[in-house]
Tab-separated table of C-alpha atoms and ligand atoms in Angstrom:
chain	number	residue	atom	x	y	z
A	305	MET	CA	-9.220	9.906	-15.234
A	306	GLY	CA	-11.455	12.118	-12.821
A	307	VAL	CA	-10.098	15.512	-12.304
A	308	GLY	CA	-11.108	16.212	-8.710
A	309	ALA	CA	-9.188	18.621	-6.336
A	310	PHE	CA	-9.431	19.418	-2.443
A	311	LYS	CA	-9.975	22.925	-1.338
A	312	ILE	CA	-8.693	23.049	2.132
A	313	ARG	CA	-9.008	26.129	4.391
A	314	GLY	CA	-6.337	25.400	6.792
A	315	ASN	CA	-5.470	26.038	10.466
A	316	LYS	CA	-8.729	25.166	11.933
A	317	LYS	CA	-8.974	23.658	15.331
A	318	LEU	CA	-9.308	19.685	14.665
A	319	SER	CA	-10.588	17.635	17.174
A	320	GLY	CA	-12.333	13.918	17.117
A	321	ILE	CA	-11.313	10.561	16.147
A	322	LEU	CA	-9.978	9.307	12.794
A	323	GLU	CA	-10.654	5.654	12.229
A	324	VAL	CA	-8.280	3.503	10.252
A	325	GLU	CA	-9.979	1.359	7.281
A	326	GLY	CA	-8.719	-2.213	6.366
A	327	SER	CA	-5.360	-2.385	4.607
A	328	LYS	CA	-5.382	-1.747	0.759
A	329	ASN	CA	-2.063	-3.498	0.232
A	330	GLY	CA	-3.220	-6.286	2.479
A	331	SER	CA	-6.640	-6.681	0.510
A	332	LEU	CA	-5.287	-6.682	-2.984
A	333	PRO	CA	-2.941	-10.096	-2.566
A	334	ILE	CA	-5.728	-11.790	-0.685
A	335	PHE	CA	-8.312	-10.823	-3.349
A	336	VAL	CA	-5.992	-12.211	-5.937
A	337	ALA	CA	-5.409	-15.237	-3.997
A	338	THR	CA	-9.195	-16.452	-4.571
A	339	LEU	CA	-8.016	-17.030	-8.103
A	340	ILE	CA	-5.988	-20.108	-6.971
A	341	GLU	CA	-8.833	-22.482	-5.828
A	342	LYS	CA	-12.517	-22.955	-6.955
A	343	GLY	CA	-15.124	-22.287	-4.475
A	344	THR	CA	-16.738	-19.347	-2.574
A	345	TYR	CA	-14.758	-16.882	-0.205
A	346	ILE	CA	-16.013	-13.925	1.970
A	347	LEU	CA	-13.549	-11.140	2.747
A	348	ARG	CA	-14.075	-8.707	5.399
A	349	ASN	CA	-12.531	-5.352	6.416
A	350	ILE	CA	-11.886	-4.365	2.636
A	351	PRO	CA	-11.384	-0.699	2.369
A	352	ASN	CA	-13.799	1.116	-0.158
A	353	LEU	CA	-11.300	2.485	-2.391
A	354	MET	CA	-10.674	2.772	-6.410
A	355	ASP	CA	-7.991	0.445	-6.399
A	356	ILE	CA	-10.064	-2.298	-5.019
A	357	ARG	CA	-12.775	-1.599	-7.480
A	358	THR	CA	-10.026	-1.601	-10.429
A	359	LEU	CA	-9.082	-5.129	-9.147
A	360	ILE	CA	-12.583	-6.476	-8.988
A	361	LYS	CA	-12.847	-5.403	-12.551
A	362	LEU	CA	-9.659	-7.539	-13.605
A	363	LEU	CA	-11.042	-10.722	-11.526
A	364	GLU	CA	-14.074	-10.549	-13.067
A	365	SER	CA	-12.454	-10.321	-16.516
A	366	LEU	CA	-10.636	-13.532	-15.419
A	367	GLY	CA	-14.056	-15.257	-14.809
A	368	LEU	CA	-14.680	-14.657	-10.913
A	369	GLU	CA	-17.943	-13.564	-9.599
A	370	VAL	CA	-17.676	-10.732	-6.993
A	371	GLU	CA	-20.622	-9.508	-4.928
A	372	GLN	CA	-20.356	-6.507	-2.464
A	373	LEU	CA	-22.115	-7.613	0.699
A	374	ASP	CA	-21.731	-4.386	2.469
A	375	LYS	CA	-19.208	-1.288	2.510
A	376	HIS	CA	-16.318	-3.350	3.658
A	377	SER	CA	-17.240	-7.005	2.786
A	378	TYR	CA	-17.161	-9.053	-0.410
A	379	LYS	CA	-18.334	-12.511	-1.593
A	380	ILE	CA	-16.133	-14.033	-4.456
A	381	VAL	CA	-17.364	-17.061	-6.145
A	382	ASN	CA	-14.502	-18.827	-8.235
A	383	ASN	CA	-16.033	-21.326	-10.810
A	384	GLY	CA	-12.822	-21.583	-12.384
A	385	ILE	CA	-10.567	-19.225	-14.352
A	386	LYS	CA	-12.283	-18.620	-17.826
A	387	ASN	CA	-9.555	-16.333	-19.200
A	388	ILE	CA	-5.971	-16.565	-18.625
A	389	GLU	CA	-5.194	-13.175	-20.059
A	390	ALA	CA	-4.953	-9.893	-17.856
A	391	SER	CA	-5.380	-7.094	-20.530
A	392	TYR	CA	-2.964	-3.886	-20.532
A	393	GLU	CA	-6.271	-1.839	-20.214
A	394	LEU	CA	-6.698	-3.206	-16.646
A	395	VAL	CA	-3.136	-3.745	-15.649
A	396	LYS	CA	-1.945	-0.374	-16.704
A	397	LYS	CA	-4.549	1.370	-13.903
A	398	MET	CA	-2.607	-0.481	-11.042
A	399	ARG	CA	0.617	-2.119	-10.882
A	400	ALA	CA	-0.555	-4.690	-8.257
A	401	SER	CA	-2.413	-6.240	-10.885
A	402	PHE	CA	0.650	-8.115	-11.907
A	403	LEU	CA	-0.008	-10.193	-8.873
A	404	VAL	CA	-2.577	-12.212	-10.694
A	405	MET	CA	0.258	-14.009	-12.552
A	406	GLY	CA	1.126	-16.411	-9.791
A	407	PRO	CA	-2.422	-17.672	-8.935
A	408	ILE	CA	-3.349	-18.219	-12.635
A	409	LEU	CA	-0.188	-19.975	-13.324
A	410	ALA	CA	-1.236	-22.197	-10.259
A	411	HIS	CA	-4.637	-22.597	-11.340
A	412	CYS	CA	-4.306	-23.135	-15.082
A	413	GLY	CA	-0.660	-23.614	-15.781
A	414	GLU	CA	-0.564	-20.898	-18.311
A	415	ALA	CA	-0.979	-17.101	-17.860
A	416	LYS	CA	-0.721	-14.085	-20.005
A	417	VAL	CA	-0.368	-10.612	-18.003
A	418	SER	CA	0.526	-7.276	-19.376
A	419	LEU	CA	3.701	-5.590	-18.379
A	420	PRO	CA	2.459	-3.026	-15.881
A	421	GLY	CA	5.065	-0.205	-17.249
A	422	GLY	CA	6.647	2.442	-14.969
A	423	CYS	CA	4.844	4.908	-12.676
A	424	ALA	CA	5.495	8.316	-11.169
A	425	ILE	CA	7.821	6.894	-8.434
A	426	GLY	CA	10.044	4.817	-10.503
A	427	ALA	CA	10.805	2.020	-13.160
A	428	ARG	CA	9.394	-0.849	-10.861
A	429	PRO	CA	10.308	-3.737	-13.289
A	430	VAL	CA	8.904	-7.421	-12.468
A	431	ASP	CA	12.140	-9.223	-13.094
A	432	LEU	CA	12.115	-10.773	-9.543
A	433	HIS	CA	8.318	-11.962	-9.814
A	434	LEU	CA	9.579	-13.606	-13.240
A	435	LYS	CA	12.792	-15.126	-11.931
A	436	GLY	CA	10.609	-16.867	-9.243
A	437	PHE	CA	8.113	-18.251	-11.582
A	438	GLU	CA	11.144	-19.616	-13.846
A	439	ALA	CA	12.677	-21.145	-10.714
A	440	LEU	CA	9.249	-23.108	-10.185
A	441	GLY	CA	9.370	-24.387	-13.748
A	442	THR	CA	7.743	-21.789	-15.845
A	443	GLU	CA	8.780	-20.830	-19.216
A	444	ILE	CA	8.497	-17.050	-19.679
A	445	THR	CA	8.243	-15.310	-22.847
A	446	ILE	CA	7.682	-11.386	-23.226
A	447	GLU	CA	6.131	-10.391	-26.428
A	448	HIS	CA	4.149	-7.172	-27.545
A	449	GLY	CA	4.184	-5.757	-23.953
A	450	TYR	CA	2.732	-9.084	-22.394
A	451	VAL	CA	4.451	-11.866	-20.215
A	452	TYR	CA	3.498	-15.181	-21.310
A	453	GLY	CA	4.038	-18.037	-18.752
A	454	LYS	CA	3.755	-21.893	-19.540
A	455	VAL	CA	4.286	-24.308	-16.710
A	456	LYS	CA	6.567	-27.102	-18.131
A	457	ASP	CA	4.886	-30.252	-17.675
A	458	GLY	CA	1.749	-28.834	-16.492
A	459	LYS	CA	2.846	-28.732	-12.814
A	460	LEU	CA	4.759	-26.188	-11.179
A	461	LYS	CA	7.527	-27.695	-9.020
A	462	GLY	CA	9.246	-26.518	-5.715
A	463	ASP	CA	12.603	-25.187	-5.494
A	464	LYS	CA	14.723	-22.933	-3.645
A	465	ILE	CA	14.467	-19.089	-4.483
A	466	ILE	CA	16.845	-16.393	-3.233
A	467	LEU	CA	15.359	-12.868	-3.898
A	468	ASP	CA	18.173	-10.396	-4.931
A	469	PHE	CA	15.958	-7.751	-2.961
A	470	PRO	CA	12.879	-8.518	-0.610
A	471	SER	CA	10.361	-7.078	-3.090
A	472	VAL	CA	6.998	-7.211	-1.651
A	473	GLY	CA	5.078	-7.982	-4.935
A	474	ALA	CA	7.594	-10.593	-6.024
A	475	THR	CA	7.283	-12.384	-2.530
A	476	GLU	CA	3.422	-12.375	-2.725
A	477	ASN	CA	3.461	-13.662	-6.504
A	478	ILE	CA	5.966	-16.341	-5.622
A	479	ILE	CA	4.089	-17.596	-2.597
A	480	MET	CA	0.710	-17.656	-4.568
A	481	ALA	CA	2.371	-19.768	-7.318
A	482	ALA	CA	4.206	-22.167	-4.774
A	483	VAL	CA	1.133	-23.106	-2.462
A	484	LYS	CA	0.184	-25.936	-4.810
A	485	ALA	CA	3.283	-26.826	-6.473
A	486	GLU	CA	5.017	-30.137	-6.122
A	487	GLY	CA	7.331	-30.511	-3.482
A	488	VAL	CA	8.811	-27.851	-1.174
A	489	THR	CA	9.628	-24.303	-2.017
A	490	ILE	CA	12.012	-22.324	-0.063
A	491	ILE	CA	12.162	-18.501	-0.591
A	492	GLU	CA	15.120	-16.535	1.248
A	493	ASN	CA	15.338	-12.806	1.575
A	494	VAL	CA	11.630	-12.531	1.419
A	495	ALA	CA	9.771	-9.376	2.227
A	496	ARG	CA	8.500	-9.076	5.732
A	497	GLU	CA	5.689	-6.384	5.293
A	498	PRO	CA	2.803	-7.311	7.726
A	499	GLU	CA	0.614	-7.507	4.603
A	500	ILE	CA	2.711	-10.489	3.454
A	501	ASP	CA	2.410	-12.260	6.719
A	502	ASP	CA	-1.527	-11.601	6.481
A	503	LEU	CA	-1.494	-13.144	2.933
A	504	CYS	CA	0.383	-16.434	4.288
A	505	HIS	CA	-2.174	-16.546	7.298
A	506	PHE	CA	-5.014	-16.461	4.760
A	507	LEU	CA	-3.492	-19.104	2.895
A	508	ASN	CA	-2.644	-21.263	5.532
A	509	LYS	CA	-6.378	-20.834	6.764
A	510	MET	CA	-7.212	-22.524	3.437
A	511	GLY	CA	-5.022	-25.253	4.093
A	512	ALA	CA	-1.743	-24.250	2.791
A	513	LYS	CA	1.531	-25.143	4.390
A	514	ILE	CA	3.479	-22.008	4.703
A	515	GLU	CA	6.198	-22.042	7.602
A	516	GLY	CA	8.608	-19.043	8.655
A	517	ILE	CA	6.210	-16.432	8.453
A	518	GLY	CA	7.612	-13.109	9.341
A	519	GLU	CA	10.907	-14.466	9.575
A	520	GLY	CA	12.918	-13.613	6.136
A	521	LYS	CA	12.786	-17.326	4.926
A	522	LEU	CA	9.632	-19.080	3.898
A	523	THR	CA	9.255	-22.748	3.357
A	524	ILE	CA	6.176	-23.756	1.353
A	525	THR	CA	5.100	-27.340	1.232
A	526	GLY	CA	2.943	-27.701	-1.844
A	527	VAL	CA	-0.580	-29.199	-1.239
A	528	ASP	CA	-2.887	-30.771	-3.894
A	529	LYS	CA	-6.039	-28.761	-2.728
A	530	LEU	CA	-7.037	-25.511	-0.750
A	531	TYR	CA	-10.079	-24.859	0.838
A	532	PRO	CA	-11.905	-21.616	0.459
A	533	CYS	CA	-12.511	-19.608	3.683
A	534	GLU	CA	-13.817	-16.304	5.191
A	535	TYR	CA	-11.142	-13.946	6.301
A	536	GLU	CA	-10.812	-10.336	7.852
A	537	ILE	CA	-7.940	-8.215	6.567
A	538	ILE	CA	-5.627	-6.192	9.043
A	539	PRO	CA	-6.084	-2.501	9.555
A	540	ASP	CA	-3.912	-0.327	7.055
A	541	ARG	CA	-0.803	0.545	8.622
A	542	ILE	CA	0.110	3.368	6.121
A	543	VAL	CA	-3.411	5.150	6.738
A	544	ALA	CA	-2.841	4.711	10.470
A	545	GLY	CA	0.745	6.326	10.247
A	546	THR	CA	-0.782	9.300	8.103
A	547	PHE	CA	-3.573	9.668	10.749
A	548	ILE	CA	-1.125	9.659	13.835
A	549	ILE	CA	0.968	12.343	11.900
A	550	ALA	CA	-2.279	14.353	11.702
A	551	ALA	CA	-2.760	13.665	15.602
A	552	VAL	CA	0.917	14.966	16.309
A	553	MET	CA	0.012	18.370	14.251
A	554	PHE	CA	-3.210	18.785	15.888
A	555	GLU	CA	-3.911	18.527	19.558
A	556	GLY	CA	-7.454	16.866	20.117
A	557	VAL	CA	-7.019	14.277	17.300
A	558	LYS	CA	-7.199	10.733	18.303
A	559	VAL	CA	-6.874	7.506	16.136
A	560	LYS	CA	-8.789	4.409	16.133
A	561	GLY	CA	-7.548	1.080	14.796
A	562	VAL	CA	-3.655	1.487	15.095
A	563	ARG	CA	-1.717	-1.858	15.449
A	564	THR	CA	1.471	-0.439	16.980
A	565	GLU	CA	3.214	-3.839	16.136
A	566	HIS	CA	3.076	-2.756	12.599
A	567	LEU	CA	4.461	0.459	13.053
A	568	GLU	CA	7.549	-0.073	15.087
A	569	SER	CA	10.061	1.636	13.129
A	570	PHE	CA	7.879	4.693	12.341
A	571	LEU	CA	6.848	5.070	16.145
A	572	MET	CA	10.484	4.844	17.220
A	573	LYS	CA	11.075	7.753	14.696
A	574	LEU	CA	8.278	9.850	15.863
A	575	GLN	CA	9.618	9.252	19.660
A	576	GLU	CA	13.180	10.411	18.426
A	577	MET	CA	11.390	13.514	17.237
A	578	GLY	CA	9.968	14.145	20.811
A	579	VAL	CA	6.381	12.566	20.323
A	580	THR	CA	4.828	11.076	23.312
A	581	TYR	CA	1.780	9.080	23.118
A	582	HIS	CA	-0.439	6.605	24.839
A	583	ILE	CA	-2.881	3.893	23.705
A	584	ASP	CA	-5.873	3.540	26.094
A	585	GLU	CA	-7.836	0.305	26.847
A	586	ASN	CA	-10.202	0.652	23.829
A	587	GLY	CA	-7.191	0.901	21.624
A	588	LEU	CA	-7.413	4.782	20.987
A	589	PHE	CA	-4.116	6.395	20.200
A	590	GLU	CA	-3.563	9.722	21.584
A	591	VAL	CA	-0.722	11.955	21.268
A	592	THR	CA	0.548	13.528	24.563
A	593	SER	CA	3.249	16.033	23.223
A	594	LYS	CA	3.244	19.554	21.639
A	595	LEU	CA	4.149	20.010	18.254
A	596	GLU	CA	6.239	22.985	18.941
A	597	ASP	CA	8.533	20.754	21.012
A	598	LEU	CA	9.625	18.512	17.953
A	599	LYS	CA	13.079	18.340	16.664
A	600	GLY	CA	14.487	17.102	13.405
A	601	VAL	CA	15.671	13.610	12.848
A	602	LYS	CA	17.212	11.324	10.155
A	603	VAL	CA	15.250	8.915	8.430
A	604	LYS	CA	16.229	6.019	5.860
A	605	THR	CA	13.421	4.221	4.089
A	606	MET	CA	14.054	0.295	4.091
A	607	PRO	CA	12.117	-3.080	3.586
A	608	HIS	CA	10.164	-3.840	6.843
A	609	PRO	CA	10.862	-3.891	9.559
A	610	GLY	CA	12.668	-0.787	8.450
A	611	PHE	CA	10.988	2.675	8.092
A	612	PRO	CA	8.184	2.305	5.324
A	613	THR	CA	8.870	4.223	2.193
A	614	ASP	CA	4.880	4.815	1.966
A	615	LEU	CA	5.249	6.931	5.048
A	616	GLN	CA	8.090	8.874	3.852
A	617	SER	CA	6.310	11.853	2.287
A	618	PRO	CA	3.754	12.260	5.193
A	619	ILE	CA	6.603	12.318	7.613
A	620	MET	CA	8.397	14.902	5.538
A	621	THR	CA	5.542	17.287	6.102
A	622	LEU	CA	5.862	16.712	9.812
A	623	MET	CA	9.458	17.267	9.741
A	624	CYS	CA	8.946	20.734	8.208
A	625	LEU	CA	7.364	21.796	11.475
A	626	ALA	CA	10.074	20.361	13.544
A	627	LYS	CA	12.837	22.290	15.018
A	628	GLY	CA	16.348	22.166	13.418
A	629	SER	CA	17.027	19.998	10.080
A	630	SER	CA	16.010	16.685	9.167
A	631	GLU	CA	16.978	14.258	6.671
A	632	ILE	CA	15.412	11.456	4.666
A	633	THR	CA	17.183	8.981	2.477
A	634	GLU	CA	14.803	6.986	0.119
A	635	THR	CA	16.250	3.793	-0.671
A	636	ILE	CA	13.154	1.790	-2.046
A	637	PHE	CA	12.108	4.003	-5.264
A	638	GLU	CA	14.378	6.093	-7.246
A	639	ASN	CA	12.049	9.053	-7.875
A	640	ARG	CA	9.959	9.447	-4.657
A	641	PHE	CA	10.589	13.079	-4.019
A	642	MET	CA	8.069	14.545	-6.425
A	643	HIS	CA	6.267	15.994	-3.259
A	644	VAL	CA	9.442	18.163	-2.464
A	645	PRO	CA	8.701	20.934	-5.111
A	646	GLU	CA	4.847	21.021	-3.945
A	647	LEU	CA	5.665	21.280	-0.361
A	648	ASN	CA	8.258	24.144	-1.053
A	649	ARG	CA	5.495	25.952	-2.856
A	650	MET	CA	3.671	25.847	0.490
A	651	GLY	CA	6.684	27.388	2.157
A	652	ALA	CA	8.811	24.580	3.019
A	653	GLU	CA	12.511	24.562	2.834
A	654	ILE	CA	13.587	21.323	1.373
A	655	THR	CA	16.512	20.781	-0.997
A	656	THR	CA	17.336	17.178	-2.623
A	657	GLU	CA	20.380	15.608	-3.877
A	658	LYS	CA	20.014	12.152	-5.628
A	659	ASN	CA	18.041	10.093	-2.957
A	660	ILE	CA	18.572	12.240	0.038
A	661	ALA	CA	16.288	15.435	1.054
A	662	VAL	CA	17.270	17.851	3.693
A	663	ILE	CA	14.332	19.383	5.387
A	664	LYS	CA	14.852	22.648	7.414
A	665	GLY	CA	12.188	23.260	10.057
A	666	ILE	CA	9.993	26.437	9.409
A	667	ASP	CA	7.427	28.222	11.421
A	668	LYS	CA	4.335	27.552	9.239
A	669	PHE	CA	3.049	26.628	5.698
A	670	SER	CA	1.577	28.956	3.553
A	671	SER	CA	-1.251	27.997	1.547
A	672	ALA	CA	-0.862	27.302	-2.090
A	673	GLN	CA	-2.174	25.299	-5.134
A	674	VAL	CA	-0.235	22.076	-5.365
A	675	MET	CA	-0.488	18.816	-7.144
A	676	SER	CA	-0.029	15.225	-5.918
A	677	SER	CA	2.112	12.865	-7.833
A	678	ASP	CA	1.139	9.747	-6.170
A	679	LEU	CA	-1.130	8.744	-3.459
A	680	ARG	CA	1.209	9.019	-0.406
A	681	ALA	CA	2.398	12.378	-1.607
A	682	GLY	CA	-1.074	13.465	-1.897
A	683	ALA	CA	-1.588	12.738	1.784
A	684	ALA	CA	1.457	14.930	2.544
A	685	LEU	CA	0.039	17.839	0.742
A	686	VAL	CA	-3.317	17.499	2.466
A	687	LEU	CA	-1.500	17.359	6.044
A	688	ALA	CA	0.316	20.481	5.056
A	689	ALA	CA	-2.626	22.283	3.616
A	690	LEU	CA	-4.538	21.523	6.897
A	691	LYS	CA	-1.956	23.427	8.809
A	692	SER	CA	-1.639	26.455	6.395
A	693	GLU	CA	-3.325	29.741	6.984
A	694	GLY	CA	-5.566	30.345	3.941
A	695	GLU	CA	-7.175	28.537	1.035
A	696	SER	CA	-5.024	25.763	-0.650
A	697	THR	CA	-5.996	23.427	-3.489
A	698	VAL	CA	-4.648	20.113	-3.792
A	699	ASN	CA	-5.006	19.028	-7.375
A	700	ARG	CA	-5.151	15.357	-8.906
A	701	ILE	CA	-6.833	13.827	-6.052
A	702	TYR	CA	-7.650	10.470	-7.903
A	703	HIS	CA	-4.062	9.484	-6.578
A	704	ILE	CA	-5.449	10.045	-2.996
A	705	ASP	CA	-8.553	8.202	-3.717
A	706	ARG	CA	-6.615	5.181	-4.636
A	707	GLY	CA	-5.505	4.677	-1.074
A	708	TYR	CA	-7.431	6.532	1.536
A	709	GLU	CA	-11.184	5.797	2.206
A	710	ASP	CA	-13.399	8.821	2.534
A	711	LEU	CA	-10.617	11.230	3.422
A	712	GLU	CA	-12.363	14.456	3.251
A	713	ILE	CA	-15.323	13.102	4.994
A	714	LYS	CA	-13.156	11.647	7.848
A	715	LEU	CA	-11.283	15.094	8.289
A	716	ARG	CA	-14.559	17.088	7.875
A	717	ASN	CA	-16.097	15.097	10.705
A	718	ILE	CA	-12.992	16.142	12.961
A	719	GLY	CA	-13.452	19.806	11.926
A	720	ALA	CA	-11.636	20.213	8.929
A	721	ASP	CA	-12.504	22.670	6.278
A	722	ILE	CA	-12.135	20.536	3.079
A	723	GLU	CA	-14.325	20.155	0.115
A	724	ARG	CA	-13.863	18.325	-3.174
A	725	VAL	CA	-14.274	20.215	-6.219
A	726	LYS	CA	-13.644	19.991	-9.788
A	727	GLU	CA	-10.050	20.548	-10.735
A	728	GLU	CA	-9.301	23.798	-12.767
A	729	ILE	CA	-7.400	22.700	-15.762
B	1054	UD1	C1	4.605	-2.670	-2.615
B	1054	UD1	C2	3.257	-1.692	-2.163
B	1054	UD1	C3	3.823	-0.056	-2.203
B	1054	UD1	C4	5.082	-0.032	-1.185
B	1054	UD1	C5	6.231	-0.956	-1.763
B	1054	UD1	C6	7.428	-0.891	-0.830
B	1054	UD1	C7	1.385	-3.144	-2.654
B	1054	UD1	C8	0.258	-2.996	-3.661
B	1054	UD1	N1	2.257	-1.905	-2.929
B	1054	UD1	O1	4.794	-2.092	-3.965
B	1054	UD1	O2	2.692	0.635	-1.510
B	1054	UD1	O3	5.427	1.307	-1.523
B	1054	UD1	O4	5.873	-2.255	-1.704
B	1054	UD1	O5	7.112	-1.194	0.351
B	1054	UD1	O6	1.545	-3.761	-1.723
B	1054	UD1	N2	11.745	-4.417	-7.881
B	1054	UD1	C9	12.623	-4.895	-8.817
B	1054	UD1	N3	12.183	-5.824	-9.633
B	1054	UD1	C10	11.095	-6.662	-9.198
B	1054	UD1	C11	10.202	-6.033	-8.174
B	1054	UD1	C12	10.671	-5.025	-7.615
B	1054	UD1	O7	13.697	-4.270	-9.231
B	1054	UD1	O8	10.726	-7.688	-9.926
B	1054	UD1	C13	12.212	-3.115	-7.304
B	1054	UD1	C14	11.294	-1.891	-7.581
B	1054	UD1	O9	11.432	-1.211	-8.604
B	1054	UD1	C15	11.328	-0.969	-6.234
B	1054	UD1	C16	11.731	-2.180	-4.977
B	1054	UD1	O10	12.242	-3.095	-5.706
B	1054	UD1	O11	12.464	-0.246	-6.389
B	1054	UD1	C17	10.477	-2.431	-4.266
B	1054	UD1	O12	9.654	-2.911	-4.923
B	1054	UD1	P1	8.309	-3.912	-4.185
B	1054	UD1	O13	8.815	-4.272	-2.779
B	1054	UD1	O14	8.326	-5.210	-5.241
B	1054	UD1	O15	6.997	-2.965	-4.277
B	1054	UD1	P2	5.526	-3.265	-4.654
B	1054	UD1	O16	5.336	-4.636	-4.579
B	1054	UD1	O17	5.490	-2.762	-6.250
């Protein structure tokens, strides 16, 4: 793993436009969905990120040909899946790799995919994915760290599935398995994240019959054939949210590429804190309130349309600078407060008990050496470092590289003093 770090000399005057890239979590399932049907696909607005490169390696290992047309566009040729096994070496690098299971089952009737294992923010099992595949007529066995699935009678069959929890990954995996299954699949209590809607729109553009998009219950009528297509991925709402926080913290920073309909609960919380903003006719997001006027609020992370867990750590940085105290209850991942001790090293006053963090407002951050534990935690630390007097080092930025395209270049372009250096270990 690369051991890079960001050196940030904070408290500079920032001004200019931060542009949001295409959605990482939207791109991954759509890339994976090209496994389902043979043919040639063009995908646009794909962010230039490590996770995308990891996924491309995996797709190539399964037999797809992937060609990068320009920084954000790819041509994918599916001449048939040549290998039904997704290896541990590739899956362990990124949990979303497990999403290949549904499409391989749909295409080949048989799949062998490494179990992803845990990660820093929690255990993250795949039981809901597997229950879904079983409901559609797959026999599942787990051996030597791999899940082996074999479709009984060679053809997936539609059924009713009620998810115990609206898991994003399980919803996506089951949808991809169901689009060519025989008969009708009804999935209830599905995740409703915008990236899932985007996957459904992509599949419907290919000729799938998915109804109820965005409503919590999907009805999928299986079709025999899909038709490859060209598709443009939605902007990344989590990057947008992170940049909006930067704009709240630094007068003069604007954000381009915000889809407010994807960020409603987040924007409502900002408004509750006292943030005011407007979006001009060119779609530029501009903050009109002052940082010193913000007050603390309570946030609880929830499945969409609730407050997104991926913006929990970035908003915590902002809460540190608000008046009074704030509270965050994390309900999605059991271990997602690893950024707290790091923010405290930077002068924050945050205490945690179980899944609740209490954040006491402070006047300013103080620069320090810190470490990112996951990609959103890394973004939270970069935000804090930008607002600290003196020089901070944010270590383990390979996490940040997984989810934010050219972050230091974008920040430098608006006046930040940030450079990528070798991590001192
Ligand atoms: C996706 C996002 C991630 C985001 C998360 C929650 C991608 C590539 N990643 O991850 O950025 O933080 O949604 O919004 O889109 N669970 C089970 N059993 C399962 C599946 C999940 O218990 O079979 C649990 C998980 O352990 C976790 C919770 O459900 O506690 C949410 O996970 P899920 O919605 O599946 O998240 P991901 O798809 O992994």
